[in-house]
PDB file of C-alpha atoms in Angstrom:
ATOM      1  CA  MET A   1      -6.550 -19.522 -18.030  1.00  0.00           C
ATOM      2  CA  PHE A   2      -2.913 -18.608 -17.474  1.00  0.00           C
ATOM      3  CA  ARG A   3      -0.517 -21.484 -18.256  1.00  0.00           C
ATOM      4  CA  PHE A   4       3.223 -21.812 -18.274  1.00  0.00           C
ATOM      5  CA  LYS A   5       5.828 -24.523 -18.737  1.00  0.00           C
ATOM      6  CA  CYS A   6       8.009 -25.025 -15.651  1.00  0.00           C
ATOM      7  CA  THR A   7      11.723 -24.589 -16.292  1.00  0.00           C
ATOM      8  CA  SER A   8      12.532 -27.296 -13.749  1.00  0.00           C
ATOM      9  CA  CYS A   9      10.080 -30.170 -14.210  1.00  0.00           C
ATOM     10  CA  ASN A  10       9.015 -29.287 -17.793  1.00  0.00           C
ATOM     11  CA  GLY A  11       5.421 -29.743 -16.684  1.00  0.00           C
ATOM     12  CA  TRP A  12       2.625 -27.362 -17.632  1.00  0.00           C
ATOM     13  CA  HIS A  13       1.111 -25.480 -14.710  1.00  0.00           C
ATOM     14  CA  GLU A  14      -2.155 -23.553 -14.684  1.00  0.00           C
ATOM     15  CA  GLY A  15      -3.007 -20.446 -12.708  1.00  0.00           C
ATOM     16  CA  MET A  16      -0.858 -17.493 -11.741  1.00  0.00           C
ATOM     17  CA  PRO A  17       1.455 -18.513  -8.891  1.00  0.00           C
ATOM     18  CA  THR A  18       2.092 -16.241  -5.920  1.00  0.00           C
ATOM     19  CA  PHE A  19       4.663 -16.491  -3.166  1.00  0.00           C
ATOM     20  CA  ALA A  20       4.460 -14.834   0.212  1.00  0.00           C
ATOM     21  CA  ALA A  21       6.222 -14.578   3.541  1.00  0.00           C
ATOM     22  CA  ASP A  22       4.312 -15.455   6.706  1.00  0.00           C
ATOM     23  CA  ALA A  23       5.969 -12.639   8.661  1.00  0.00           C
ATOM     24  CA  PRO A  24       8.204  -9.633   8.084  1.00  0.00           C
ATOM     25  CA  LEU A  25      11.894 -10.388   7.852  1.00  0.00           C
ATOM     26  CA  TYR A  26      12.541  -8.471  11.081  1.00  0.00           C
ATOM     27  CA  PHE A  27      10.263 -10.897  12.967  1.00  0.00           C
ATOM     28  CA  TYR A  28      12.751 -13.710  12.270  1.00  0.00           C
ATOM     29  CA  THR A  29      15.581 -11.768  13.935  1.00  0.00           C
ATOM     30  CA  ILE A  30      13.759 -12.164  17.255  1.00  0.00           C
ATOM     31  CA  PRO A  31      14.800 -15.398  18.997  1.00  0.00           C
ATOM     32  CA  PRO A  32      11.944 -17.918  18.711  1.00  0.00           C
ATOM     33  CA  GLU A  33      11.644 -18.268  22.482  1.00  0.00           C
ATOM     34  CA  GLU A  34      11.063 -14.481  22.781  1.00  0.00           C
ATOM     35  CA  ARG A  35       8.549 -14.004  19.956  1.00  0.00           C
ATOM     36  CA  ALA A  36       5.402 -14.700  22.021  1.00  0.00           C
ATOM     37  CA  ARG A  37       6.428 -12.005  24.499  1.00  0.00           C
ATOM     38  CA  ARG A  38       7.822  -9.417  22.072  1.00  0.00           C
ATOM     39  CA  CYS A  39       5.756  -9.836  18.914  1.00  0.00           C
ATOM     40  CA  VAL A  40       2.123  -9.604  17.916  1.00  0.00           C
ATOM     41  CA  LEU A  41       1.666 -11.243  14.523  1.00  0.00           C
ATOM     42  CA  ASP A  42      -1.506 -11.921  12.576  1.00  0.00           C
ATOM     43  CA  SER A  43      -2.169 -12.472   8.893  1.00  0.00           C
ATOM     44  CA  ASP A  44      -2.013  -8.751   8.014  1.00  0.00           C
ATOM     45  CA  THR A  45      -0.020  -6.931  10.706  1.00  0.00           C
ATOM     46  CA  CYS A  46       2.977  -7.398  12.944  1.00  0.00           C
ATOM     47  CA  VAL A  47       4.250  -5.343  15.869  1.00  0.00           C
ATOM     48  CA  VAL A  48       7.636  -6.014  17.437  1.00  0.00           C
ATOM     49  CA  ASP A  49       8.543  -4.571  20.849  1.00  0.00           C
ATOM     50  CA  ASP A  50       5.715  -2.027  20.477  1.00  0.00           C
ATOM     51  CA  ALA A  51       8.237  -0.069  18.396  1.00  0.00           C
ATOM     52  CA  PHE A  52       8.332  -1.631  14.911  1.00  0.00           C
ATOM     53  CA  PHE A  53       5.154  -1.813  12.833  1.00  0.00           C
ATOM     54  CA  PHE A  54       4.568  -3.892   9.711  1.00  0.00           C
ATOM     55  CA  ILE A  55       1.712  -4.471   7.289  1.00  0.00           C
ATOM     56  CA  ARG A  56       1.312  -7.149   4.675  1.00  0.00           C
ATOM     57  CA  GLY A  57       0.635  -6.271   1.067  1.00  0.00           C
ATOM     58  CA  CYS A  58       0.978  -7.330  -2.542  1.00  0.00           C
ATOM     59  CA  LEU A  59       3.893  -6.293  -4.693  1.00  0.00           C
ATOM     60  CA  ASP A  60       2.279  -6.865  -8.069  1.00  0.00           C
ATOM     61  CA  ILE A  61       4.350  -7.446 -11.197  1.00  0.00           C
ATOM     62  CA  PRO A  62       2.582  -7.170 -14.563  1.00  0.00           C
ATOM     63  CA  VAL A  63       3.029 -10.207 -16.796  1.00  0.00           C
ATOM     64  CA  ILE A  64       3.500  -9.126 -20.396  1.00  0.00           C
ATOM     65  CA  GLY A  65       0.519 -10.120 -22.530  1.00  0.00           C
ATOM     66  CA  GLU A  66      -1.569 -11.255 -19.538  1.00  0.00           C
ATOM     67  CA  LYS A  67      -4.407  -9.617 -17.611  1.00  0.00           C
ATOM     68  CA  GLU A  68      -3.405 -11.051 -14.242  1.00  0.00           C
ATOM     69  CA  CYS A  69      -0.304  -9.892 -12.366  1.00  0.00           C
ATOM     70  CA  PHE A  70       2.248 -12.040 -10.610  1.00  0.00           C
ATOM     71  CA  SER A  71       2.197 -11.056  -6.940  1.00  0.00           C
ATOM     72  CA  TRP A  72       4.790 -11.221  -4.201  1.00  0.00           C
ATOM     73  CA  GLY A  73       3.177 -11.235  -0.742  1.00  0.00           C
ATOM     74  CA  VAL A  74       5.486  -8.926   1.182  1.00  0.00           C
ATOM     75  CA  TRP A  75       5.687  -6.994   4.422  1.00  0.00           C
ATOM     76  CA  VAL A  76       6.628  -3.353   4.817  1.00  0.00           C
ATOM     77  CA  SER A  77       7.500  -1.381   7.911  1.00  0.00           C
ATOM     78  CA  ILE A  78       5.544   1.807   8.454  1.00  0.00           C
ATOM     79  CA  SER A  79       5.509   4.485  11.120  1.00  0.00           C
ATOM     80  CA  ARG A  80       3.547   4.140  14.348  1.00  0.00           C
ATOM     81  CA  GLU A  81       1.221   6.937  13.207  1.00  0.00           C
ATOM     82  CA  ASN A  82       0.509   5.322   9.842  1.00  0.00           C
ATOM     83  CA  PHE A  83       0.053   1.942  11.501  1.00  0.00           C
ATOM     84  CA  GLY A  84      -2.610   3.494  13.737  1.00  0.00           C
ATOM     85  CA  THR A  85      -4.368   4.916  10.687  1.00  0.00           C
ATOM     86  CA  PHE A  86      -4.108   1.563   8.899  1.00  0.00           C
ATOM     87  CA  THR A  87      -5.574  -0.432  11.775  1.00  0.00           C
ATOM     88  CA  ALA A  88      -8.330   2.152  12.363  1.00  0.00           C
ATOM     89  CA  CYS A  89      -9.588   1.772   8.789  1.00  0.00           C
ATOM     90  CA  PHE A  90      -8.712  -1.911   8.300  1.00  0.00           C
ATOM     91  CA  ASP A  91     -12.312  -3.196   8.458  1.00  0.00           C
ATOM     92  CA  ARG A  92     -13.820  -0.441   6.293  1.00  0.00           C
ATOM     93  CA  ALA A  93     -15.132  -1.528   2.911  1.00  0.00           C
ATOM     94  CA  LYS A  94     -14.019   1.757   1.334  1.00  0.00           C
ATOM     95  CA  ARG A  95     -10.515   2.758   2.343  1.00  0.00           C
ATOM     96  CA  ALA A  96      -8.589   3.294  -0.913  1.00  0.00           C
ATOM     97  CA  HIS A  97      -8.722   7.063  -0.397  1.00  0.00           C
ATOM     98  CA  ILE A  98      -6.564   6.776   2.755  1.00  0.00           C
ATOM     99  CA  GLY A  99      -2.798   7.012   2.351  1.00  0.00           C
ATOM    100  CA  PRO A 100      -0.546   6.002   0.684  1.00  0.00           C
ATOM    101  CA  PHE A 101       1.878   5.173   3.475  1.00  0.00           C
ATOM    102  CA  PHE A 102       5.654   5.348   3.124  1.00  0.00           C
ATOM    103  CA  GLY A 103       7.442   2.183   4.167  1.00  0.00           C
ATOM    104  CA  TRP A 104      10.527   0.012   3.925  1.00  0.00           C
ATOM    105  CA  LEU A 105      10.374  -3.442   2.373  1.00  0.00           C
ATOM    106  CA  SER A 106      10.894  -6.146   5.009  1.00  0.00           C
ATOM    107  CA  ALA A 107      11.375  -9.068   2.650  1.00  0.00           C
ATOM    108  CA  ALA A 108      14.345 -10.907   1.203  1.00  0.00           C
ATOM    109  CA  LEU A 109      13.579 -12.145  -2.299  1.00  0.00           C
ATOM    110  CA  PRO A 110      16.554 -14.340  -3.220  1.00  0.00           C
ATOM    111  CA  LEU A 111      16.123 -14.071  -6.989  1.00  0.00           C
ATOM    112  CA  TYR A 112      17.101 -10.393  -6.800  1.00  0.00           C
ATOM    113  CA  PRO A 113      19.944  -8.323  -5.405  1.00  0.00           C
ATOM    114  CA  ASP A 114      19.275  -7.232  -1.800  1.00  0.00           C
ATOM    115  CA  THR A 115      15.613  -6.240  -1.447  1.00  0.00           C
ATOM    116  CA  VAL A 116      15.630  -5.473   2.275  1.00  0.00           C
ATOM    117  CA  SER A 117      14.719  -1.863   3.022  1.00  0.00           C
ATOM    118  CA  LEU A 118      13.779  -0.816  -0.490  1.00  0.00           C
ATOM    119  CA  LYS A 119      11.579   2.288  -0.294  1.00  0.00           C
ATOM    120  CA  THR A 120       7.868   1.639  -0.796  1.00  0.00           C
ATOM    121  CA  ARG A 121       4.439   3.206  -0.739  1.00  0.00           C
ATOM    122  CA  ALA A 122       1.554   1.098   0.552  1.00  0.00           C
ATOM    123  CA  HIS A 123      -1.708   1.943  -1.211  1.00  0.00           C
ATOM    124  CA  LEU A 124      -4.836   0.760   0.554  1.00  0.00           C
ATOM    125  CA  ARG A 125      -7.482  -0.963  -1.541  1.00  0.00           C
ATOM    126  CA  ASP A 126     -11.200  -1.314  -1.018  1.00  0.00           C
ATOM    127  CA  ASP A 127     -13.226  -4.396  -0.114  1.00  0.00           C
ATOM    128  CA  GLY A 128     -10.651  -6.105   2.100  1.00  0.00           C
ATOM    129  CA  ILE A 129      -8.007  -6.493  -0.608  1.00  0.00           C
ATOM    130  CA  ARG A 130      -4.491  -6.295   0.806  1.00  0.00           C
ATOM    131  CA  PRO A 131      -2.581  -3.070   0.107  1.00  0.00           C
ATOM    132  CA  TYR A 132      -0.767  -2.605  -3.170  1.00  0.00           C
ATOM    133  CA  ILE A 133       2.947  -2.153  -2.502  1.00  0.00           C
ATOM    134  CA  GLU A 134       4.632   0.214  -4.924  1.00  0.00           C
ATOM    135  CA  LEU A 135       8.420   0.323  -5.028  1.00  0.00           C
ATOM    136  CA  GLU A 136      10.287   3.564  -5.437  1.00  0.00           C
ATOM    137  CA  PRO A 137      11.095   3.820  -9.170  1.00  0.00           C
ATOM    138  CA  THR A 138      14.805   2.993  -9.087  1.00  0.00           C
ATOM    139  CA  ASP A 139      17.063   0.828 -11.231  1.00  0.00           C
ATOM    140  CA  HIS A 140      16.766  -2.093  -8.775  1.00  0.00           C
ATOM    141  CA  PRO A 141      15.706  -5.140 -10.870  1.00  0.00           C
ATOM    142  CA  LEU A 142      12.562  -5.697  -8.777  1.00  0.00           C
ATOM    143  CA  ALA A 143      11.480  -2.077  -9.266  1.00  0.00           C
ATOM    144  CA  VAL A 144      12.221  -2.343 -12.995  1.00  0.00           C
ATOM    145  CA  GLU A 145      10.095  -5.505 -13.222  1.00  0.00           C
ATOM    146  CA  GLN A 146       7.251  -3.791 -11.396  1.00  0.00           C
ATOM    147  CA  ARG A 147       7.348  -0.877 -13.855  1.00  0.00           C
ATOM    148  CA  ASN A 148       7.984  -2.785 -17.089  1.00  0.00           C
ATOM    149  CA  GLY A 149       6.483  -6.211 -16.445  1.00  0.00           C
ATOM    150  CA  ILE A 150       7.961  -9.658 -16.900  1.00  0.00           C
ATOM    151  CA  PRO A 151       7.557 -12.320 -19.591  1.00  0.00           C
ATOM    152  CA  VAL A 152       5.823 -15.617 -18.850  1.00  0.00           C
ATOM    153  CA  SER A 153       9.271 -17.265 -18.887  1.00  0.00           C
ATOM    154  CA  ARG A 154      10.224 -15.213 -15.813  1.00  0.00           C
ATOM    155  CA  VAL A 155       7.105 -16.442 -14.003  1.00  0.00           C
ATOM    156  CA  ALA A 156       8.200 -19.994 -14.854  1.00  0.00           C
ATOM    157  CA  GLU A 157      11.712 -19.289 -13.526  1.00  0.00           C
ATOM    158  CA  ILE A 158      10.372 -17.932 -10.231  1.00  0.00           C
ATOM    159  CA  TYR A 159       7.981 -20.868  -9.890  1.00  0.00           C
ATOM    160  CA  ALA A 160      10.771 -23.389 -10.522  1.00  0.00           C
ATOM    161  CA  PHE A 161      12.961 -21.756  -7.873  1.00  0.00           C
ATOM    162  CA  TYR A 162      10.282 -21.804  -5.184  1.00  0.00           C
ATOM    163  CA  GLN A 163       8.615 -25.115  -6.018  1.00  0.00           C
ATOM    164  CA  HIS A 164      11.605 -27.204  -7.098  1.00  0.00           C
ATOM    165  CA  GLY A 165      14.765 -25.396  -6.025  1.00  0.00           C
ATOM    166  CA  ALA A 166      16.432 -23.578  -3.187  1.00  0.00           C
ATOM    167  CA  GLY A 167      13.313 -21.503  -2.451  1.00  0.00           C
ATOM    168  CA  ARG A 168      11.564 -24.525  -0.894  1.00  0.00           C
ATOM    169  CA  ASP A 169      13.750 -24.388   2.204  1.00  0.00           C
TER     170      ASP A 169
END
């Protein structure tokens, strides 16, 4: 089992942590009192003003020396047409052959320089697994981590931020 020593509490933690947003970043720009009227949000999709379309996926980061990836649960905006294709095949067991879909990252990950609107490709996966979100291969640190992987110490740093630091807010 995957284990790491937390950089904040010095405790040993077991299992690969994951962190995810409940909604796309754009959703939070809508005043709370208007969200019920303007937004349709569920665990995997979000539509705002019948004009902006988002899907939830996993931005997986290999962990060096480990079989399991660290995963950011993120949202990406996609076109109306691709959203229609996504929702039409959502309940199919076999759907990995559909797509990928171009999108823009709708997530702010505070441990990185600005991540909003990074270019992505959403790759559907079979058997109800959320899409794999692939970042455009740039020199952005998040894209570099996705390509090259991260050490266990980086997993511990991310965990400490979200469980013990500013990321709890």
